[in-house]
Short mmCIF file of N, CA, C and O in Angstrom, two decimals:
data_model
loop_
_atom_site.label_atom_id
_atom_site.label_comp_id
_atom_site.label_asym_id
_atom_site.label_seq_id
_atom_site.Cartn_x
_atom_site.Cartn_y
_atom_site.Cartn_z
N MET R 176 4.59 15.55 7.15
CA MET R 176 5.48 14.62 6.51
C MET R 176 4.95 14.27 5.14
O MET R 176 3.75 14.16 4.94
N GLY R 177 5.83 14.09 4.20
CA GLY R 177 5.44 13.83 2.82
C GLY R 177 5.56 12.37 2.43
O GLY R 177 5.82 11.50 3.26
N ALA R 178 5.37 12.12 1.15
CA ALA R 178 5.48 10.77 0.61
C ALA R 178 5.93 10.85 -0.84
O ALA R 178 5.58 11.79 -1.56
N VAL R 179 6.70 9.85 -1.25
CA VAL R 179 7.20 9.75 -2.62
C VAL R 179 6.62 8.49 -3.23
O VAL R 179 6.54 7.45 -2.56
N VAL R 180 6.22 8.55 -4.50
CA VAL R 180 5.63 7.41 -5.19
C VAL R 180 6.51 7.02 -6.37
O VAL R 180 7.00 7.88 -7.10
N SER R 181 6.71 5.71 -6.53
CA SER R 181 7.35 5.21 -7.74
C SER R 181 6.49 4.08 -8.30
O SER R 181 5.89 3.31 -7.55
N LEU R 182 6.41 4.03 -9.62
CA LEU R 182 5.61 3.01 -10.30
C LEU R 182 6.53 2.05 -11.04
O LEU R 182 7.47 2.48 -11.70
N ALA R 183 6.24 0.76 -10.92
CA ALA R 183 6.92 -0.26 -11.70
C ALA R 183 5.86 -0.82 -12.65
O ALA R 183 5.11 -1.73 -12.28
N GLU R 184 5.77 -0.23 -13.82
CA GLU R 184 4.72 -0.57 -14.78
C GLU R 184 4.71 -2.06 -15.13
O GLU R 184 3.66 -2.69 -15.14
N ALA R 185 5.89 -2.62 -15.42
CA ALA R 185 5.97 -4.01 -15.86
C ALA R 185 5.48 -4.97 -14.78
O ALA R 185 4.85 -5.98 -15.08
N GLU R 186 5.78 -4.65 -13.53
CA GLU R 186 5.37 -5.51 -12.42
C GLU R 186 3.98 -5.16 -11.89
O GLU R 186 3.47 -5.83 -10.99
N ARG R 187 3.41 -4.07 -12.39
CA ARG R 187 2.12 -3.57 -11.89
C ARG R 187 2.21 -3.38 -10.38
O ARG R 187 1.43 -3.90 -9.60
N ARG R 188 3.20 -2.58 -9.99
CA ARG R 188 3.49 -2.35 -8.57
C ARG R 188 3.69 -0.87 -8.31
O ARG R 188 4.32 -0.17 -9.08
N VAL R 189 3.11 -0.40 -7.19
CA VAL R 189 3.28 0.97 -6.73
C VAL R 189 4.03 0.91 -5.40
O VAL R 189 3.69 0.13 -4.52
N VAL R 190 5.06 1.75 -5.28
CA VAL R 190 5.79 1.86 -4.01
C VAL R 190 5.62 3.28 -3.50
O VAL R 190 5.94 4.24 -4.20
N VAL R 191 5.09 3.39 -2.29
CA VAL R 191 4.90 4.68 -1.63
C VAL R 191 5.83 4.70 -0.42
O VAL R 191 5.80 3.78 0.40
N THR R 192 6.64 5.76 -0.32
CA THR R 192 7.59 5.86 0.78
C THR R 192 7.34 7.14 1.56
O THR R 192 7.39 8.23 0.99
N ALA R 193 7.10 7.01 2.86
CA ALA R 193 6.94 8.17 3.72
C ALA R 193 8.32 8.84 3.86
O ALA R 193 9.34 8.17 3.94
N THR R 194 8.32 10.17 3.85
CA THR R 194 9.57 10.92 3.97
C THR R 194 9.44 11.96 5.08
O THR R 194 8.33 12.26 5.53
N THR R 195 10.57 12.51 5.47
CA THR R 195 10.56 13.58 6.48
C THR R 195 10.38 14.95 5.82
O THR R 195 10.28 15.95 6.52
N GLN R 196 10.32 14.99 4.49
CA GLN R 196 10.13 16.25 3.77
C GLN R 196 8.69 16.72 3.92
O GLN R 196 7.77 15.90 3.97
N PRO R 197 8.49 18.02 3.98
CA PRO R 197 7.11 18.53 4.04
C PRO R 197 6.35 18.14 2.77
O PRO R 197 6.93 18.02 1.70
N GLY R 198 5.08 17.94 2.92
CA GLY R 198 4.25 17.60 1.77
C GLY R 198 3.00 16.89 2.20
O GLY R 198 2.67 16.82 3.38
N ALA R 199 2.31 16.33 1.22
CA ALA R 199 1.07 15.61 1.49
C ALA R 199 1.34 14.37 2.32
O ALA R 199 2.41 13.76 2.22
N THR R 200 0.37 13.98 3.12
CA THR R 200 0.50 12.76 3.91
C THR R 200 0.53 11.55 2.98
O THR R 200 0.20 11.64 1.80
N VAL R 201 0.90 10.40 3.54
CA VAL R 201 0.91 9.16 2.76
C VAL R 201 -0.47 8.90 2.18
O VAL R 201 -0.62 8.63 0.99
N ALA R 202 -1.51 8.99 3.00
CA ALA R 202 -2.87 8.73 2.53
C ALA R 202 -3.29 9.72 1.45
O ALA R 202 -3.87 9.34 0.43
N ALA R 203 -2.99 10.99 1.65
CA ALA R 203 -3.35 12.01 0.66
C ALA R 203 -2.61 11.76 -0.65
O ALA R 203 -3.17 11.94 -1.74
N THR R 204 -1.36 11.34 -0.56
CA THR R 204 -0.58 11.03 -1.76
C THR R 204 -1.20 9.85 -2.50
O THR R 204 -1.34 9.87 -3.73
N ILE R 205 -1.58 8.81 -1.77
CA ILE R 205 -2.22 7.64 -2.39
C ILE R 205 -3.52 8.06 -3.07
O ILE R 205 -3.77 7.69 -4.23
N LEU R 206 -4.34 8.83 -2.39
CA LEU R 206 -5.60 9.28 -2.98
C LEU R 206 -5.38 10.13 -4.23
O LEU R 206 -6.11 10.01 -5.21
N ASP R 207 -4.36 10.97 -4.21
CA ASP R 207 -4.04 11.80 -5.37
C ASP R 207 -3.66 10.92 -6.56
O ASP R 207 -4.15 11.13 -7.68
N TRP R 208 -2.81 9.93 -6.34
CA TRP R 208 -2.40 9.04 -7.43
C TRP R 208 -3.58 8.20 -7.94
O TRP R 208 -3.71 7.97 -9.13
N LEU R 209 -4.44 7.76 -7.04
CA LEU R 209 -5.61 6.98 -7.46
C LEU R 209 -6.56 7.84 -8.30
O LEU R 209 -7.19 7.34 -9.23
N ALA R 210 -6.67 9.12 -7.99
CA ALA R 210 -7.52 10.01 -8.77
C ALA R 210 -6.93 10.23 -10.17
O ALA R 210 -7.67 10.30 -11.15
N ARG R 211 -5.61 10.33 -10.25
CA ARG R 211 -4.96 10.57 -11.54
C ARG R 211 -4.86 9.32 -12.40
O ARG R 211 -4.94 9.42 -13.62
N ARG R 212 -4.68 8.17 -11.76
CA ARG R 212 -4.51 6.91 -12.50
C ARG R 212 -5.30 5.81 -11.82
O ARG R 212 -4.75 4.95 -11.13
N PRO R 213 -6.62 5.78 -12.00
CA PRO R 213 -7.47 4.81 -11.29
C PRO R 213 -7.07 3.35 -11.52
O PRO R 213 -7.26 2.52 -10.64
N ALA R 214 -6.49 3.03 -12.64
CA ALA R 214 -6.13 1.63 -12.94
C ALA R 214 -5.10 1.07 -11.97
O ALA R 214 -5.08 -0.14 -11.73
N ILE R 215 -4.27 1.93 -11.38
CA ILE R 215 -3.25 1.41 -10.47
C ILE R 215 -3.85 0.90 -9.16
O ILE R 215 -3.16 0.25 -8.39
N ALA R 216 -5.11 1.15 -8.95
CA ALA R 216 -5.77 0.61 -7.75
C ALA R 216 -5.77 -0.91 -7.76
O ALA R 216 -5.81 -1.54 -6.71
N GLY R 217 -5.71 -1.52 -8.93
CA GLY R 217 -5.69 -2.97 -9.04
C GLY R 217 -4.30 -3.57 -8.95
O GLY R 217 -4.14 -4.78 -8.99
N TRP R 218 -3.27 -2.74 -8.85
CA TRP R 218 -1.89 -3.21 -8.77
C TRP R 218 -1.54 -3.59 -7.33
O TRP R 218 -2.28 -3.29 -6.38
N ASP R 219 -0.38 -4.22 -7.18
CA ASP R 219 0.17 -4.46 -5.84
C ASP R 219 0.78 -3.16 -5.34
O ASP R 219 1.34 -2.38 -6.13
N TRP R 220 0.66 -2.94 -4.04
CA TRP R 220 1.20 -1.72 -3.42
C TRP R 220 2.16 -2.09 -2.30
O TRP R 220 1.85 -2.97 -1.48
N ILE R 221 3.28 -1.41 -2.25
CA ILE R 221 4.20 -1.48 -1.11
C ILE R 221 4.21 -0.09 -0.50
O ILE R 221 4.47 0.91 -1.20
N ILE R 222 3.90 -0.02 0.79
CA ILE R 222 3.81 1.28 1.47
C ILE R 222 4.82 1.27 2.62
O ILE R 222 4.63 0.58 3.63
N ASP R 223 5.88 2.04 2.44
CA ASP R 223 6.97 2.08 3.42
C ASP R 223 6.71 3.21 4.41
O ASP R 223 6.81 4.38 4.08
N VAL R 224 6.34 2.82 5.62
CA VAL R 224 5.99 3.80 6.65
C VAL R 224 6.97 3.76 7.82
O VAL R 224 6.62 4.08 8.95
N ARG R 225 8.22 3.39 7.54
CA ARG R 225 9.21 3.36 8.63
C ARG R 225 9.56 4.75 9.10
O ARG R 225 9.95 4.94 10.24
N CYS R 226 9.41 5.75 8.25
CA CYS R 226 9.65 7.14 8.62
C CYS R 226 8.40 7.66 9.35
O CYS R 226 7.28 7.26 9.03
N ALA R 227 8.61 8.55 10.30
CA ALA R 227 7.47 9.12 11.03
C ALA R 227 6.47 9.71 10.04
O ALA R 227 6.85 10.39 9.10
N HIS R 228 5.18 9.43 10.25
CA HIS R 228 4.14 9.89 9.34
C HIS R 228 2.82 10.00 10.08
O HIS R 228 2.66 9.41 11.15
N LEU R 229 1.89 10.72 9.51
CA LEU R 229 0.54 10.78 10.06
C LEU R 229 -0.24 9.58 9.55
O LEU R 229 -0.22 9.28 8.36
N GLN R 230 -0.91 8.89 10.45
CA GLN R 230 -1.73 7.75 10.03
C GLN R 230 -2.97 8.25 9.31
O GLN R 230 -3.48 9.33 9.57
N ALA R 231 -3.44 7.43 8.40
CA ALA R 231 -4.65 7.76 7.64
C ALA R 231 -5.84 7.86 8.56
O ALA R 231 -5.96 7.10 9.53
N THR R 232 -6.73 8.77 8.25
CA THR R 232 -7.97 8.90 9.01
C THR R 232 -8.94 7.79 8.55
O THR R 232 -8.78 7.23 7.46
N PRO R 233 -9.96 7.50 9.35
CA PRO R 233 -10.96 6.52 8.90
C PRO R 233 -11.60 6.91 7.56
O PRO R 233 -11.84 6.05 6.72
N MET R 234 -11.84 8.20 7.33
CA MET R 234 -12.42 8.64 6.07
C MET R 234 -11.45 8.38 4.91
O MET R 234 -11.86 7.93 3.84
N GLU R 235 -10.16 8.64 5.12
CA GLU R 235 -9.18 8.37 4.07
C GLU R 235 -9.09 6.88 3.76
O GLU R 235 -9.02 6.49 2.58
N ILE R 236 -9.14 6.03 4.79
CA ILE R 236 -9.12 4.58 4.58
C ILE R 236 -10.33 4.17 3.75
O ILE R 236 -10.22 3.38 2.81
N ASP R 237 -11.50 4.71 4.09
CA ASP R 237 -12.72 4.39 3.33
C ASP R 237 -12.59 4.83 1.87
O ASP R 237 -13.01 4.10 0.96
N GLN R 238 -12.01 6.00 1.63
CA GLN R 238 -11.84 6.50 0.26
C GLN R 238 -10.86 5.62 -0.52
O GLN R 238 -11.10 5.31 -1.69
N ILE R 239 -9.77 5.22 0.12
CA ILE R 239 -8.80 4.34 -0.53
C ILE R 239 -9.44 2.99 -0.83
O ILE R 239 -9.30 2.44 -1.92
N ALA R 240 -10.19 2.45 0.13
CA ALA R 240 -10.86 1.16 -0.08
C ALA R 240 -11.84 1.24 -1.24
O ALA R 240 -11.91 0.33 -2.07
N THR R 241 -12.59 2.33 -1.32
CA THR R 241 -13.55 2.49 -2.42
C THR R 241 -12.83 2.48 -3.76
O THR R 241 -13.27 1.82 -4.71
N ALA R 242 -11.71 3.19 -3.85
CA ALA R 242 -10.95 3.23 -5.11
C ALA R 242 -10.37 1.86 -5.44
O ALA R 242 -10.45 1.40 -6.57
N PHE R 243 -9.80 1.18 -4.45
CA PHE R 243 -9.23 -0.15 -4.69
C PHE R 243 -10.32 -1.14 -5.08
O PHE R 243 -10.15 -1.95 -5.98
N ASN R 244 -11.46 -1.08 -4.40
CA ASN R 244 -12.55 -2.02 -4.67
C ASN R 244 -13.18 -1.79 -6.04
O ASN R 244 -13.75 -2.72 -6.62
N ALA R 245 -13.08 -0.58 -6.56
CA ALA R 245 -13.65 -0.28 -7.88
C ALA R 245 -12.79 -0.84 -9.01
O ALA R 245 -13.27 -1.02 -10.12
N ALA R 246 -11.53 -1.11 -8.71
CA ALA R 246 -10.63 -1.64 -9.74
C ALA R 246 -10.97 -3.10 -10.02
O ALA R 246 -11.21 -3.87 -9.10
N THR R 247 -11.00 -3.44 -11.28
CA THR R 247 -11.22 -4.84 -11.63
C THR R 247 -9.88 -5.54 -11.48
O THR R 247 -8.94 -5.29 -12.23
N SER R 248 -9.80 -6.38 -10.48
CA SER R 248 -8.53 -7.01 -10.18
C SER R 248 -8.77 -8.37 -9.55
O SER R 248 -9.73 -8.57 -8.81
N SER R 249 -7.89 -9.28 -9.88
CA SER R 249 -7.88 -10.52 -9.11
C SER R 249 -7.14 -10.20 -7.81
O SER R 249 -6.95 -9.04 -7.48
N GLN R 250 -6.70 -11.19 -7.11
CA GLN R 250 -6.01 -10.97 -5.84
C GLN R 250 -4.83 -10.01 -6.03
O GLN R 250 -4.03 -10.17 -6.93
N ALA R 251 -4.77 -9.00 -5.19
CA ALA R 251 -3.65 -8.06 -5.18
C ALA R 251 -3.19 -7.90 -3.73
O ALA R 251 -3.89 -8.29 -2.80
N PHE R 252 -2.03 -7.30 -3.57
CA PHE R 252 -1.41 -7.23 -2.24
C PHE R 252 -1.07 -5.80 -1.87
O PHE R 252 -0.73 -4.99 -2.73
N VAL R 253 -1.16 -5.53 -0.57
CA VAL R 253 -0.60 -4.32 0.02
C VAL R 253 0.38 -4.82 1.07
O VAL R 253 0.00 -5.57 1.98
N ILE R 254 1.62 -4.41 0.91
CA ILE R 254 2.64 -4.80 1.89
C ILE R 254 3.14 -3.53 2.55
O ILE R 254 3.68 -2.64 1.89
N TYR R 255 2.93 -3.43 3.84
CA TYR R 255 3.45 -2.31 4.61
C TYR R 255 4.86 -2.65 5.06
O TYR R 255 5.12 -3.76 5.53
N VAL R 256 5.77 -1.69 4.90
CA VAL R 256 7.12 -1.85 5.41
C VAL R 256 7.16 -1.06 6.71
O VAL R 256 6.99 0.16 6.71
N SER R 257 7.34 -1.78 7.80
CA SER R 257 7.27 -1.16 9.11
C SER R 257 7.97 -2.02 10.15
O SER R 257 7.95 -3.25 10.06
N GLU R 258 8.59 -1.36 11.11
CA GLU R 258 9.19 -2.07 12.23
C GLU R 258 8.30 -1.99 13.47
O GLU R 258 8.63 -2.53 14.52
N ASP R 259 7.17 -1.34 13.33
CA ASP R 259 6.22 -1.18 14.43
C ASP R 259 5.32 -2.42 14.52
O ASP R 259 4.57 -2.70 13.58
N PRO R 260 5.38 -3.16 15.63
CA PRO R 260 4.56 -4.36 15.75
C PRO R 260 3.05 -4.09 15.63
O PRO R 260 2.29 -4.96 15.23
N ALA R 261 2.62 -2.88 15.92
CA ALA R 261 1.19 -2.54 15.85
C ALA R 261 0.69 -2.48 14.40
O ALA R 261 -0.52 -2.48 14.17
N THR R 262 1.59 -2.44 13.43
CA THR R 262 1.18 -2.39 12.03
C THR R 262 0.36 -3.62 11.65
O THR R 262 -0.61 -3.53 10.89
N HIS R 263 0.71 -4.78 12.20
CA HIS R 263 -0.05 -6.00 11.92
C HIS R 263 -1.51 -5.84 12.35
O HIS R 263 -2.42 -6.21 11.62
N GLU R 264 -1.70 -5.28 13.53
CA GLU R 264 -3.07 -5.08 14.04
C GLU R 264 -3.84 -4.07 13.19
O GLU R 264 -5.01 -4.27 12.88
N ARG R 265 -3.16 -2.98 12.80
CA ARG R 265 -3.83 -1.98 11.96
C ARG R 265 -4.24 -2.59 10.62
O ARG R 265 -5.33 -2.32 10.11
N CYS R 266 -3.39 -3.42 10.05
CA CYS R 266 -3.74 -4.09 8.78
C CYS R 266 -4.96 -4.99 8.97
O CYS R 266 -5.85 -5.02 8.12
N ALA R 267 -4.98 -5.72 10.08
CA ALA R 267 -6.12 -6.61 10.34
C ALA R 267 -7.41 -5.81 10.51
O ALA R 267 -8.49 -6.27 10.10
N GLN R 268 -7.32 -4.61 11.06
CA GLN R 268 -8.50 -3.78 11.26
C GLN R 268 -9.06 -3.22 9.94
O GLN R 268 -10.27 -3.13 9.77
N ILE R 269 -8.18 -2.86 9.01
CA ILE R 269 -8.66 -2.25 7.78
C ILE R 269 -8.93 -3.27 6.67
O ILE R 269 -9.69 -3.00 5.75
N ALA R 270 -8.33 -4.44 6.75
CA ALA R 270 -8.45 -5.45 5.68
C ALA R 270 -9.89 -5.76 5.28
O ALA R 270 -10.16 -5.91 4.09
N PRO R 271 -10.84 -5.88 6.22
CA PRO R 271 -12.22 -6.21 5.81
C PRO R 271 -12.86 -5.19 4.87
O PRO R 271 -13.83 -5.51 4.18
N LYS R 272 -12.33 -3.98 4.81
CA LYS R 272 -12.90 -2.95 3.93
C LYS R 272 -12.50 -3.17 2.47
O LYS R 272 -13.07 -2.57 1.58
N PHE R 273 -11.51 -4.01 2.24
CA PHE R 273 -10.94 -4.19 0.90
C PHE R 273 -11.26 -5.57 0.35
O PHE R 273 -11.02 -6.58 1.00
N ARG R 274 -11.81 -5.61 -0.89
CA ARG R 274 -12.08 -6.89 -1.56
C ARG R 274 -10.85 -7.30 -2.37
O ARG R 274 -10.17 -6.47 -2.96
N ASN R 275 -10.60 -8.61 -2.43
CA ASN R 275 -9.51 -9.16 -3.24
C ASN R 275 -8.16 -8.50 -2.94
O ASN R 275 -7.34 -8.26 -3.82
N ARG R 276 -7.94 -8.21 -1.67
CA ARG R 276 -6.71 -7.51 -1.29
C ARG R 276 -6.16 -8.18 -0.03
O ARG R 276 -6.85 -8.30 0.96
N CYS R 277 -4.92 -8.62 -0.10
CA CYS R 277 -4.25 -9.25 1.04
C CYS R 277 -3.24 -8.26 1.62
O CYS R 277 -2.47 -7.65 0.87
N PHE R 278 -3.26 -8.09 2.94
CA PHE R 278 -2.34 -7.17 3.61
C PHE R 278 -1.25 -7.95 4.32
O PHE R 278 -1.54 -8.91 5.06
N LEU R 279 -0.01 -7.55 4.10
CA LEU R 279 1.15 -8.16 4.73
C LEU R 279 2.03 -7.07 5.31
O LEU R 279 1.90 -5.89 4.94
N VAL R 280 2.96 -7.47 6.18
CA VAL R 280 3.91 -6.52 6.75
C VAL R 280 5.31 -7.11 6.61
O VAL R 280 5.52 -8.30 6.88
N ALA R 281 6.25 -6.28 6.16
CA ALA R 281 7.65 -6.67 6.06
C ALA R 281 8.49 -5.65 6.82
O ALA R 281 8.07 -4.50 6.99
N ARG R 282 9.66 -6.05 7.24
CA ARG R 282 10.51 -5.15 8.02
C ARG R 282 11.39 -4.26 7.14
O ARG R 282 11.85 -3.21 7.58
N THR R 283 11.65 -4.68 5.89
CA THR R 283 12.49 -3.89 4.99
C THR R 283 11.84 -3.83 3.61
O THR R 283 11.02 -4.69 3.26
N LEU R 284 12.25 -2.84 2.84
CA LEU R 284 11.74 -2.71 1.47
C LEU R 284 12.18 -3.90 0.62
O LEU R 284 11.41 -4.42 -0.18
N THR R 285 13.41 -4.35 0.83
CA THR R 285 13.91 -5.51 0.09
C THR R 285 13.06 -6.74 0.40
O THR R 285 12.69 -7.49 -0.51
N SER R 286 12.72 -6.95 1.65
CA SER R 286 11.86 -8.08 2.03
C SER R 286 10.49 -7.96 1.40
O SER R 286 9.93 -8.95 0.92
N ALA R 287 9.94 -6.76 1.40
CA ALA R 287 8.61 -6.54 0.82
C ALA R 287 8.62 -6.87 -0.67
O ALA R 287 7.75 -7.58 -1.17
N LYS R 288 9.63 -6.38 -1.38
CA LYS R 288 9.72 -6.64 -2.82
C LYS R 288 9.90 -8.13 -3.10
O LYS R 288 9.36 -8.65 -4.07
N SER R 289 10.63 -8.80 -2.24
CA SER R 289 10.86 -10.23 -2.47
C SER R 289 9.64 -11.08 -2.15
O SER R 289 9.52 -12.20 -2.64
N LEU R 290 8.73 -10.57 -1.35
CA LEU R 290 7.52 -11.32 -1.01
C LEU R 290 6.61 -11.53 -2.22
O LEU R 290 6.01 -12.58 -2.37
N LEU R 291 6.49 -10.52 -3.07
CA LEU R 291 5.53 -10.62 -4.16
C LEU R 291 5.78 -11.76 -5.12
O LEU R 291 4.88 -12.54 -5.39
N PRO R 292 6.98 -11.94 -5.65
CA PRO R 292 7.17 -13.10 -6.53
C PRO R 292 6.94 -14.42 -5.80
O PRO R 292 6.37 -15.36 -6.34
N ARG R 293 7.33 -14.49 -4.55
CA ARG R 293 7.15 -15.70 -3.76
C ARG R 293 5.66 -15.97 -3.54
O ARG R 293 5.19 -17.09 -3.66
N ILE R 294 4.91 -14.93 -3.23
CA ILE R 294 3.47 -15.07 -3.01
C ILE R 294 2.79 -15.56 -4.29
O ILE R 294 1.97 -16.46 -4.27
N MET R 295 3.17 -14.98 -5.42
CA MET R 295 2.53 -15.33 -6.68
C MET R 295 2.80 -16.79 -7.05
O MET R 295 1.97 -17.44 -7.65
N GLN R 296 3.96 -17.33 -6.66
CA GLN R 296 4.26 -18.73 -6.93
C GLN R 296 3.39 -19.65 -6.08
O GLN R 296 3.01 -20.73 -6.51
N ILE R 297 3.05 -19.21 -4.86
CA ILE R 297 2.25 -20.03 -3.95
C ILE R 297 0.81 -20.10 -4.42
O ILE R 297 0.16 -21.13 -4.32
N ILE R 298 0.30 -19.01 -4.96
CA ILE R 298 -1.11 -18.95 -5.37
C ILE R 298 -1.38 -19.79 -6.53
O ILE R 298 -1.17 -20.33 -7.33
#
């Protein structure tokens, strides 16, 4: 299963969407983009995994965490878009590997996008 990436430069936001098309996994796609544009590691990320996909391996999670942690960033967010209740638990398991990064889960892409401005107002 593949993944598609879109960048919102003005909002400093990356959206990764799992697809049914053949291609790199979600994690491999994220790692590829981080290698090409390391600065985006400090941006907010929305990762839509509602489509069937391969979960990241522990090594891939460690590599992504290393890239995110190397970015000079204040608090940033990763919002997973998922209808799978287990996503909350997976986020809780990987969150300690990431500095200055808050993990959230939303059920729709629209909900995920709407969370960021609301979160920033609360902080």
